[in-house]
Amino acid sequence: MDAFDIVDWRRRVFQIYAQVRAMSDRAAAHRLWCHTRDQLFRTHPASPLLLIDRRSFSGLPVPAYDPTWRFQTDVKPAPSPRRIELVTGTDGVVPFEQLGVAHIPRVGQLAVWRLATYGGGLFVPVKDASAATRGGTYGGGRYLIDTAKGADLGFDGTQLVLDFNFTYNPSCAYDPAWTCPLPQSDNAVNAEIPVGERAHVPGERS
């Protein structure tokens, strides 16, 4: 993997989400998202999968689409917005500033962050109650929105679209060499979220 491979990976991810946003059939858009990501993980030189895991890879563990986990929400001002700096494996210390909070039925409150460095972007990670449990989600948490890397479900009018069917694991879930920005307390919820990508177990698929 070199810098051009990473650029190509990012370009393809941007294309996937552009297609997802353009499709009115959300279940079909989700199937496209799953299928295309499986192809990238299996074949692309910038795949976060370890080479040994690619041999037995049969697809990412993602349940079927459930429309009840799609929400449109206003981003309300946070009572006391803050700034955090998270260490990453490739980009050093990355600063985030809280833009506000999103209140999600059945889920709770999630902080919405702005990437406070060159290029900017929105970032909404989430860690649910099933994290690090058998059959649950990745222990470090998952990403829902990361517009700097293409993961962008857009807006419905002025409301931010948060569709938990599209939550996905950061690269460190597959390769311990990666150090990723992970959800802090502001993005940890007590609810179990049964949709979106589950914890990766090499050789298994849900």
Coordinates of C-alpha atoms in Angstrom, one line a residue:
M1 CA 0.0 0.0 0.0
D2 CA 1.3 3.4 -0.9
A3 CA -0.1 7.0 -0.9
F4 CA -1.7 6.5 -4.3
D5 CA -3.5 3.4 -3.1
I6 CA -5.0 5.4 -0.2
V7 CA -6.1 8.2 -2.5
D8 CA -7.8 5.6 -4.7
W9 CA -9.5 4.0 -1.7
R10 CA -10.8 7.4 -0.5
R11 CA -12.1 8.2 -4.0
R12 CA -14.0 4.9 -4.2
V13 CA -15.5 5.5 -0.7
F14 CA -16.7 8.9 -1.7
Q15 CA -18.3 7.4 -4.8
I16 CA -20.1 4.7 -2.8
Y17 CA -21.7 7.3 -0.5
A18 CA -22.6 9.6 -3.4
Q19 CA -24.5 6.6 -4.9
V20 CA -26.1 5.9 -1.5
R21 CA -27.4 9.5 -1.1
A22 CA -28.8 9.4 -4.6
M23 CA -30.9 6.3 -4.2
S24 CA -34.5 6.5 -3.0
D25 CA -34.6 2.8 -2.2
R26 CA -32.7 2.8 1.1
A27 CA -32.5 -1.0 1.5
A28 CA -31.1 -1.3 -2.0
A29 CA -28.6 1.5 -1.2
H30 CA -27.6 -0.4 1.9
R31 CA -27.1 -3.6 -0.1
L32 CA -24.9 -1.6 -2.6
W33 CA -22.9 -0.2 0.3
C34 CA -22.3 -3.7 1.8
H35 CA -21.5 -5.3 -1.6
T36 CA -19.0 -2.6 -2.7
R37 CA -17.3 -2.5 0.7
D38 CA -16.9 -6.2 0.6
Q39 CA -15.2 -5.9 -2.8
L40 CA -12.9 -3.2 -1.6
F41 CA -11.9 -5.1 1.5
R42 CA -11.2 -8.3 -0.5
T43 CA -9.3 -6.8 -3.4
H44 CA -8.0 -3.3 -2.8
P45 CA -4.3 -2.8 -1.9
A46 CA -5.4 -0.2 0.8
S47 CA -7.7 -2.7 2.5
P48 CA -7.4 -2.6 6.3
L49 CA -7.6 -6.4 6.5
L50 CA -4.4 -8.2 7.3
L51 CA -3.2 -10.2 4.4
I52 CA -3.7 -13.5 6.3
D53 CA -7.3 -12.5 7.0
R54 CA -8.1 -11.8 3.3
R55 CA -7.6 -15.5 2.5
S56 CA -10.7 -16.5 4.5
F57 CA -12.6 -13.3 4.0
S58 CA -16.3 -13.9 3.0
G59 CA -17.7 -10.5 3.7
L60 CA -18.2 -8.0 6.5
P61 CA -20.7 -8.9 9.1
V62 CA -23.6 -6.5 8.5
P63 CA -27.3 -7.3 9.3
A64 CA -30.0 -6.6 6.7
Y65 CA -31.4 -3.0 6.5
D66 CA -33.8 -2.0 9.2
P67 CA -35.6 1.4 8.3
T68 CA -36.5 2.0 12.0
W69 CA -32.8 2.9 12.6
R70 CA -32.7 5.8 10.2
F71 CA -33.2 9.3 11.7
Q72 CA -33.1 12.9 10.7
T73 CA -32.2 15.2 13.5
D74 CA -31.4 18.8 14.3
V75 CA -28.0 19.5 15.8
K76 CA -28.6 21.5 19.0
P77 CA -26.0 23.6 20.7
A78 CA -24.1 21.8 23.4
P79 CA -24.4 23.2 27.0
S80 CA -20.6 23.3 27.2
P81 CA -18.9 22.5 23.9
R82 CA -15.4 21.3 24.1
R83 CA -12.3 20.5 22.1
I84 CA -10.5 17.2 22.2
E85 CA -7.2 16.0 20.6
L86 CA -7.1 12.4 19.6
V87 CA -3.9 10.4 18.7
T88 CA -4.0 8.6 15.4
G89 CA -1.5 6.1 13.9
T90 CA -0.8 8.0 10.7
D91 CA -2.0 11.6 11.1
G92 CA -0.5 12.4 14.5
V93 CA -2.7 14.3 17.0
V94 CA -6.0 15.3 15.4
P95 CA -8.1 18.1 17.0
F96 CA -11.9 18.0 17.1
E97 CA -14.3 20.7 18.2
Q98 CA -17.9 19.9 19.3
L99 CA -20.5 21.5 17.1
G100 CA -23.4 20.4 19.1
V101 CA -25.5 17.4 20.1
A102 CA -28.0 15.2 18.3
H103 CA -30.9 13.6 20.3
I104 CA -31.8 10.2 18.9
P105 CA -34.9 8.2 19.9
R106 CA -34.0 4.9 21.5
V107 CA -30.3 5.7 21.3
G108 CA -29.7 8.8 23.4
Q109 CA -27.5 11.9 22.9
L110 CA -24.5 11.9 20.5
A111 CA -22.0 14.7 20.2
V112 CA -21.4 16.0 16.7
W113 CA -17.8 17.0 16.1
R114 CA -16.0 19.2 13.6
L115 CA -12.6 18.2 12.4
A116 CA -10.6 21.3 13.5
T117 CA -7.8 21.0 11.0
Y118 CA -7.1 21.4 7.3
G119 CA -10.2 20.5 5.2
G120 CA -12.6 20.3 8.2
G121 CA -15.5 17.9 8.2
L122 CA -18.2 16.3 10.4
F123 CA -17.4 13.4 12.7
V124 CA -20.0 11.3 14.6
P125 CA -18.7 8.1 16.2
V126 CA -20.8 5.9 18.4
K127 CA -20.1 3.2 21.0
D128 CA -23.2 1.2 22.0
A129 CA -24.0 -1.1 24.8
S130 CA -23.1 -4.2 22.8
A131 CA -19.5 -3.1 22.3
A132 CA -17.0 -5.9 23.1
T133 CA -19.7 -8.4 23.8
R134 CA -20.1 -11.8 21.9
G135 CA -22.0 -11.1 18.7
G136 CA -21.9 -7.4 19.4
T137 CA -20.0 -4.4 18.0
Y138 CA -16.3 -3.6 18.0
G139 CA -15.1 -2.8 21.5
G140 CA -13.6 0.5 20.5
G141 CA -16.8 1.8 18.9
R142 CA -17.9 2.6 15.3
Y143 CA -18.2 5.5 12.9
L144 CA -21.5 6.8 11.6
I145 CA -20.3 10.0 9.9
D146 CA -16.8 10.9 8.9
T147 CA -17.1 13.3 5.9
A148 CA -13.4 13.8 5.6
K149 CA -13.1 10.2 4.5
G150 CA -16.3 10.2 2.4
A151 CA -18.7 8.7 5.0
D152 CA -21.5 11.2 4.6
L153 CA -25.2 10.5 4.5
G154 CA -26.1 14.1 3.9
F155 CA -29.0 16.3 5.1
D156 CA -32.7 16.0 4.8
G157 CA -33.6 19.7 4.5
T158 CA -31.7 21.2 7.4
Q159 CA -31.6 18.0 9.4
L160 CA -28.6 15.7 9.6
V161 CA -29.2 12.1 8.4
L162 CA -28.0 9.5 10.9
D163 CA -28.7 6.0 9.6
F164 CA -27.2 3.5 12.0
N165 CA -27.5 0.7 9.4
F166 CA -24.4 2.4 7.9
T167 CA -22.2 2.4 11.0
Y168 CA -18.9 0.8 10.3
N169 CA -15.7 -0.2 12.1
P170 CA -12.5 1.9 12.1
S171 CA -9.4 0.4 10.6
C172 CA -8.0 -0.5 14.0
A173 CA -10.7 -3.1 14.3
Y174 CA -8.9 -5.2 11.6
D175 CA -5.2 -4.3 12.0
P176 CA -3.7 -3.4 15.5
A177 CA -1.0 -1.4 13.7
W178 CA -3.7 1.4 13.2
T179 CA -4.5 3.9 15.9
C180 CA -7.9 5.5 15.2
P181 CA -9.9 8.3 16.8
L182 CA -12.5 6.4 19.0
P183 CA -15.7 7.5 20.6
Q184 CA -15.3 9.4 23.9
S185 CA -17.9 9.5 26.7
D186 CA -20.0 12.1 24.7
N187 CA -20.6 9.4 22.0
A188 CA -21.1 6.3 24.2
V189 CA -24.7 5.3 24.7
N190 CA -26.5 2.8 27.0
A191 CA -28.7 1.4 24.2
E192 CA -27.8 -1.6 22.1
I193 CA -27.8 -0.8 18.3
P194 CA -28.4 -4.1 16.4
V195 CA -27.7 -2.7 13.0
G196 CA -24.6 -1.7 11.1
E197 CA -21.3 -3.5 11.0
R198 CA -20.6 -6.0 13.8
A199 CA -17.3 -6.9 15.4
H200 CA -14.9 -8.5 12.8
V201 CA -14.0 -12.1 13.5
P202 CA -11.7 -13.5 10.8
G203 CA -13.3 -16.3 8.9
E204 CA -16.8 -15.6 10.2
R205 CA -19.7 -13.7 8.7
S206 CA -23.1 -13.0 10.3

